[in-house]
Every structure is written in C-alpha cells, then in structure tokens.
Coordinates of C-alpha atoms and ligand atoms in Angstrom, one line a residue:
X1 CA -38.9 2.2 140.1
X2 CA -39.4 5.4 137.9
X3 CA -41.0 4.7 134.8
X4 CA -38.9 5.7 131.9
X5 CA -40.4 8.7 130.3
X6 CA -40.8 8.0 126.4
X7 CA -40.6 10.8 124.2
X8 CA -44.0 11.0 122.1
X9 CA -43.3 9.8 118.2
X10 CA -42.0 12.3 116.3
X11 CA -44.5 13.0 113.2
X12 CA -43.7 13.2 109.8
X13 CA -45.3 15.9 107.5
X14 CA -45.1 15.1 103.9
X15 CA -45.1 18.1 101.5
X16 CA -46.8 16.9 98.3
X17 CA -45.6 20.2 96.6
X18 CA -43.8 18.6 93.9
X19 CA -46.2 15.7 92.4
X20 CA -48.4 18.7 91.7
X21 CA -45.3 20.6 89.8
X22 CA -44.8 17.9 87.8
X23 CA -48.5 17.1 87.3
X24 CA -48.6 20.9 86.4
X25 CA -45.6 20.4 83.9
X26 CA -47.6 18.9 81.3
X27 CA -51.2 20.7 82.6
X28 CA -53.5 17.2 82.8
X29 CA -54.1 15.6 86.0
X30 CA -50.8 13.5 86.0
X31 CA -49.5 12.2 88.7
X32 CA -51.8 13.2 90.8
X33 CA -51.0 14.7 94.7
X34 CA -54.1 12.9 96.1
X35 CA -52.7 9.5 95.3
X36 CA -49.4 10.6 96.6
X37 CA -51.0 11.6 99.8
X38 CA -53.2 8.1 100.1
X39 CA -49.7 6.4 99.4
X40 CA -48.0 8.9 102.4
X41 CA -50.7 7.7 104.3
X42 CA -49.4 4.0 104.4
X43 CA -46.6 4.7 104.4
X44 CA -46.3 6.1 108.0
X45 CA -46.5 9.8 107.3
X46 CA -48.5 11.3 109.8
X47 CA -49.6 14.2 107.9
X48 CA -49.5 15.6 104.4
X49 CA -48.3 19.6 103.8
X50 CA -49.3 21.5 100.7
X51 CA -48.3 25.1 100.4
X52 CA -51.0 26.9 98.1
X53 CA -48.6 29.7 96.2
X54 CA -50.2 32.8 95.1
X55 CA -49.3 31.9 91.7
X56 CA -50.6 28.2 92.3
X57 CA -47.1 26.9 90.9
X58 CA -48.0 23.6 92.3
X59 CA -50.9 22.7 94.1
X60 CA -54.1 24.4 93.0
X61 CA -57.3 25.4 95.3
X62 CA -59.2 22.5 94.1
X63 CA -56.3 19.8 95.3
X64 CA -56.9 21.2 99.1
X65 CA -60.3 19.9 99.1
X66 CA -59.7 16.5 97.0
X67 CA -56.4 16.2 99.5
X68 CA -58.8 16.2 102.6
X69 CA -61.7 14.2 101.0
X70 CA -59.4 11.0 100.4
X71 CA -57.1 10.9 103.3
X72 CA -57.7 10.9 106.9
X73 CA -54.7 12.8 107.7
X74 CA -54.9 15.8 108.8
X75 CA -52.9 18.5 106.5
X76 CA -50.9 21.5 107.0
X77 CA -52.0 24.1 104.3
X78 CA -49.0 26.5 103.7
X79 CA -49.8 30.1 103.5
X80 CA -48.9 33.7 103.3
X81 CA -50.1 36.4 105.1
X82 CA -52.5 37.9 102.8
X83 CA -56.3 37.7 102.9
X84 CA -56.8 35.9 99.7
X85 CA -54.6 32.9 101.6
X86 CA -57.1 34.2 104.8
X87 CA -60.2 33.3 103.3
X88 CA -58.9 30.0 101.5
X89 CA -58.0 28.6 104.9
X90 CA -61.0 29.6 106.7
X91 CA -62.7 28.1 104.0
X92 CA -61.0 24.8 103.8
X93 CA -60.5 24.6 107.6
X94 CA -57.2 22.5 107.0
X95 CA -55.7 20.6 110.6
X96 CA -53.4 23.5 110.7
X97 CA -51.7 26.3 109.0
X98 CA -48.7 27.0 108.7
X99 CA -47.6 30.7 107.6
X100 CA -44.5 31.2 105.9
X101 CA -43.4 34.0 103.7
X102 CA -43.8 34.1 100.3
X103 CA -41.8 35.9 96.7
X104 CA -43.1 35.6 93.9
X105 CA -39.4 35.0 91.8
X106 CA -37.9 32.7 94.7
X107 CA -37.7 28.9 94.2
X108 CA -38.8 27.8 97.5
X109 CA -39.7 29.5 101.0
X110 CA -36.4 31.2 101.2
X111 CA -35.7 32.1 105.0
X112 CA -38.0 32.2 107.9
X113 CA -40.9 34.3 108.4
X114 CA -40.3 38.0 110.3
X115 CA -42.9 37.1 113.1
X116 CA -41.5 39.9 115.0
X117 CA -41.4 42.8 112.0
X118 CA -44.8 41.6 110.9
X119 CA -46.5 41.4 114.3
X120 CA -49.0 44.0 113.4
X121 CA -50.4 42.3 109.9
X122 CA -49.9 38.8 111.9
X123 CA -51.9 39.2 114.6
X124 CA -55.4 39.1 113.3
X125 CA -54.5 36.8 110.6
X126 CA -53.7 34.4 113.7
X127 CA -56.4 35.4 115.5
X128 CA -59.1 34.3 112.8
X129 CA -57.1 31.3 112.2
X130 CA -57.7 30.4 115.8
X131 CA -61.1 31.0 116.3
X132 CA -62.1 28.9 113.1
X133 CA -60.2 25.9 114.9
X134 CA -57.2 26.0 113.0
X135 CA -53.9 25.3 114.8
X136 CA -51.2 28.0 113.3
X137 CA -47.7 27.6 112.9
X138 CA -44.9 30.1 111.8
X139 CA -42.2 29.6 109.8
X140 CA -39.5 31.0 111.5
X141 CA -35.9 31.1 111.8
X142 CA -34.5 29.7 115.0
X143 CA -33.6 32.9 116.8
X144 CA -34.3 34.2 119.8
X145 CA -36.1 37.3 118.7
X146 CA -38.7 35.1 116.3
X147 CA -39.9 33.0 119.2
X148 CA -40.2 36.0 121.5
X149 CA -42.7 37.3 118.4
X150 CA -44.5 33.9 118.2
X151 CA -45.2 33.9 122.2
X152 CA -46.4 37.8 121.6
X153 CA -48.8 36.7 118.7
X154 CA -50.2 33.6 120.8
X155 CA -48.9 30.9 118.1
X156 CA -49.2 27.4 119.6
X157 CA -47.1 26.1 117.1
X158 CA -43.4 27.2 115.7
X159 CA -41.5 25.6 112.5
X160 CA -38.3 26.0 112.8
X161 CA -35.8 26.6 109.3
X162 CA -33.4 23.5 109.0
X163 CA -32.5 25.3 105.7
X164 CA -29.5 26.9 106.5
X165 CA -28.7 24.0 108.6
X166 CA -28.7 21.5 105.2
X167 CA -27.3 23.4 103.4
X168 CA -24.4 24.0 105.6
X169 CA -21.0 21.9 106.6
X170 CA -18.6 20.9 109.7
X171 CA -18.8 23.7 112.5
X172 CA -21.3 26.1 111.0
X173 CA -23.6 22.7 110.8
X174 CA -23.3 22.0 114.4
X175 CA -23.6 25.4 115.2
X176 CA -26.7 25.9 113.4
X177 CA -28.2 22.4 114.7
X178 CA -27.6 24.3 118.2
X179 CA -29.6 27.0 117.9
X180 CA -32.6 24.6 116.2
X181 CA -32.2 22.4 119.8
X182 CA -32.1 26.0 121.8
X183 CA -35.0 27.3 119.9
X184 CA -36.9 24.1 120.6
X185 CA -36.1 24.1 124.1
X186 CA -36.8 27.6 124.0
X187 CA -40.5 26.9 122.6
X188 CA -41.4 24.4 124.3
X189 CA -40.9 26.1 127.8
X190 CA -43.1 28.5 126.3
X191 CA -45.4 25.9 125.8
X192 CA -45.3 26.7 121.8
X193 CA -44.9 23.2 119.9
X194 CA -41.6 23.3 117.8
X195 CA -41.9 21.9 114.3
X196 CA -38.7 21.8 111.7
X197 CA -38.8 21.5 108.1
X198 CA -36.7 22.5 105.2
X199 CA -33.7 21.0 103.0
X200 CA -33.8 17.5 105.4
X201 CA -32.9 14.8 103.6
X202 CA -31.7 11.0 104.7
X203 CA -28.1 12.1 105.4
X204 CA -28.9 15.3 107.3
X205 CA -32.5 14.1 109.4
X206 CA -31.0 12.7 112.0
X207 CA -29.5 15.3 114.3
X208 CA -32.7 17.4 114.0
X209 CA -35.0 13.8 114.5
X210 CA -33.0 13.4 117.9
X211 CA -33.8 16.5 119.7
X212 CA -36.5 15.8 121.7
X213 CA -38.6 18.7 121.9
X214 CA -39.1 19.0 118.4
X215 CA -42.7 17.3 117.4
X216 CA -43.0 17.3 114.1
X217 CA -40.9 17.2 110.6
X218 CA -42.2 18.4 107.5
X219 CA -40.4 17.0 104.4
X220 CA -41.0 17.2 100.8
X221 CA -38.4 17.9 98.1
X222 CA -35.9 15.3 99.3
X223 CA -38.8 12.5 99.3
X224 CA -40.4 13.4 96.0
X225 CA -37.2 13.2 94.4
X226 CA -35.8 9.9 96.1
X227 CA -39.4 9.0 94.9
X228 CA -38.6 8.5 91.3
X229 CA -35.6 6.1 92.1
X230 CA -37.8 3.9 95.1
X231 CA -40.9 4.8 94.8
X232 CA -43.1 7.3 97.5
X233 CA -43.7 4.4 100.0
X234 CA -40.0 3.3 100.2
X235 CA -39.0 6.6 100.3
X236 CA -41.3 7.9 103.1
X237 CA -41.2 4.2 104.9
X238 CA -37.2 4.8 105.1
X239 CA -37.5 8.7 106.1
X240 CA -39.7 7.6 108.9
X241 CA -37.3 4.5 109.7
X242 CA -34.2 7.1 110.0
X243 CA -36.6 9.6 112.0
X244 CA -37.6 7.1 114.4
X245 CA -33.7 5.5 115.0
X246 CA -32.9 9.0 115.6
X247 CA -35.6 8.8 118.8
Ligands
PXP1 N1 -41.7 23.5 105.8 C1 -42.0 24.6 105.2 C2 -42.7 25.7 105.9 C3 -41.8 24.8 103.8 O1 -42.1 26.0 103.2 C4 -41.2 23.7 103.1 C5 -41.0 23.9 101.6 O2 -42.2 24.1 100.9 C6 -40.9 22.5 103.7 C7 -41.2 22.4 105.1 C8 -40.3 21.4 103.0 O3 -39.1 21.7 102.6 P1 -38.3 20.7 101.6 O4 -39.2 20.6 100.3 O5 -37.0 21.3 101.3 O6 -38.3 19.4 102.3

C-alpha cells in the first residue's frame, strides 16, 4: 500500500504590527507586543512577524530584542532594503527576514517588492543576510518575472501578495488566487519556499490555506482587530482552526 503523503502543517506568522500602533497611540508601554507575542505563542502561531518601519510607526528597535527574549518562536523581522534596516538585522539575527518595500506616506506595504528592477541593490543585501544565518524572504507579487528575480538573487524563501487577491471579488478573485497557486508551484520547483501574506482574513484564508505548496501565512491586521471583539488567543486559535480545515 502507498503511504498517503501528508502535506507538512501550514505555519502561521502573526504580525504584531498593530499592538505596538496602538501602544504607540498613547506613547507608554501599553499593550504591550511582547505579551501579544507570548499569547500567539499558545495560541498555535508558529511564528510572530514585526516589520521595523523607518519611521518606527509601530514596533520600535528595542521591541525586536524583548520579542526574541520572551518567546521561543522564531520571528520574521520585516525590512527594507536600506543599510540602516542591514545592520539592524545582522544585529538582531532574527529567524528570518523578510524584505518588502517600503513609503514613507503609504498605510501599509502597498504591492510587492520589484525583486527583478532592484536586483542590483538586492543582491548583497541578501547575500549578507545569508551569511549571518538569516533565512530571507521577498515580498513579491505573484508574477512570473518576480520569481524568475528571486531564483537569480538566490532567495530560499518567496512571500507571495494575497493583497490584491482580498481585496478583490467573483472572477478577478479566482483569477488572482490562480496565479498565487501558479506562483507557488512555480517556487517550489525552483526549490524557493512560497510564503503568502496580506489582507487574509477568516472569510478569504481558505483558498490560499489549501494550496499546498504554500508553507507559511503571515497575518496581522485582520487578527489584531478581530482581537478586540475575542480576544488574541480566540482569534489566532480560530485563524489557525480555518488554516488547518483548509489542509
Ligand atoms: N506580510 C507582509 C510582508 C506584510 O508587509 C504584511 C503587512 O505588514 C503582512 C504580511 C500582514 O498583512 P495584514 O496586516 O494585512 O494581515
């Protein structure tokens, strides 16, 4: 008999972004994104996601280090390509790194990173990140010409934009969920690990959950939000309920 081939459990990132913008609301230390992440922790996240902004909106340099000192998981520091961001990571030696692009005046990561415009100011940047140990992810868009860029720069790992995916409706949805499940076919035959993130929320995880290449989610918005109605723990313990139905 063949054995059944189980696809490995699909891990869930939590982005603690937003504790720290409303801790940052008032200036003081409340709430605090460490308890958040301890709380993600038993929850069943498998991993907690911080982006470190150059105008330190949210989380500030000092929350990276009190992030890793309290929880054992590992964490994904969001970063732009810059050396300030560079030297921060090297520094902090976070699990991974994840590089996304970065405006001042937008709200949020708008779009995926131009992996194959930037190669040139990419490549060492990955490069250093490698050698100190750190696993790098790009942000990317899922389109051919991004993943092409990520195999050139050597990236083992590729985040794929679910944003205009959530944020869109009936055929341009499933058309857009397409090219995610090409793209992460598309990395993983490259041997690149596909990640997703952006916009997912309860209603809209699913389809992305079920495609099996795809390792990793990375959620934060949607769960900090739901978070004031349930509470963190019920609202990561259901995410990861959905994610792993979807499986
Ligand atoms: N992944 C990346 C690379 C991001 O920049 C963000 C937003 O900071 C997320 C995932 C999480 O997106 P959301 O907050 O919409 O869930």
């Amino acid at each position: 008999m063949s054995a059944l081939i189980r696809p490995a459990r699909l891990r869930l990132g939590v982005n603690i972004d937003h504790v720290a913008t409303i801790r940052n609301a008032r200036g003081g230390d409340h709430p605090d994104p460490v308890r958040a992440a301890g709380i993600v922790a038993g929850a069943g996240g498998d991993g907690i996601t911080a982006h470190l902004r150059e105008d330190r909106r949210h989380i500030r340099d000092d929350d990276l280090a009190r992030i890793q000192a309290a929880t054992g998981l590992p964490l994904n520091l969001e970063m732009a390509a810059t050396e300030e961001m560079l030297e921060i990571a090297l520094h902090h030696r976070p699990h991974a790194a994840c590089i996304v692009p970065e405006r001042r005046e937008e709200r949020t990561t708008e779009g995926g990173l131009d992996a194959a415009g930037l190669h040139d100011q990419l490549a060492p940047i990955v490069a250093r990140l490698t050698d100190a140990g750190i696993r790098v992810s790009l942000f990317i868009a899922p389109d051919p010409r991004q993943i092409e860029a990520a195999i050139r720069l050597g990236a083992p790992v590729v985040e794929l934009h679910t944003g205009e995916y959530a944020h869109a409706t009936g055929e341009a949805q499933v058309a857009e969920l397409r090219r995610i499940a090409d793209m992460a076919a598309l990395a993983a035959r490259n041997g690149i690990e596909p990640h997703a993130g952006h916009g997912l929320t309860y209603d809209n995880v699913q389809p992305v959950a079920a495609i099996p290449q795809v390792a990793e989610l990375n959620i934060g918005h949607f769960l900090i939000g739901e978070a004031i109605f349930v509470g963190l723990e019920a609202s990561v313990g259901r995410m990861r309920e959905l994610m792993d139905l979807a499986r």
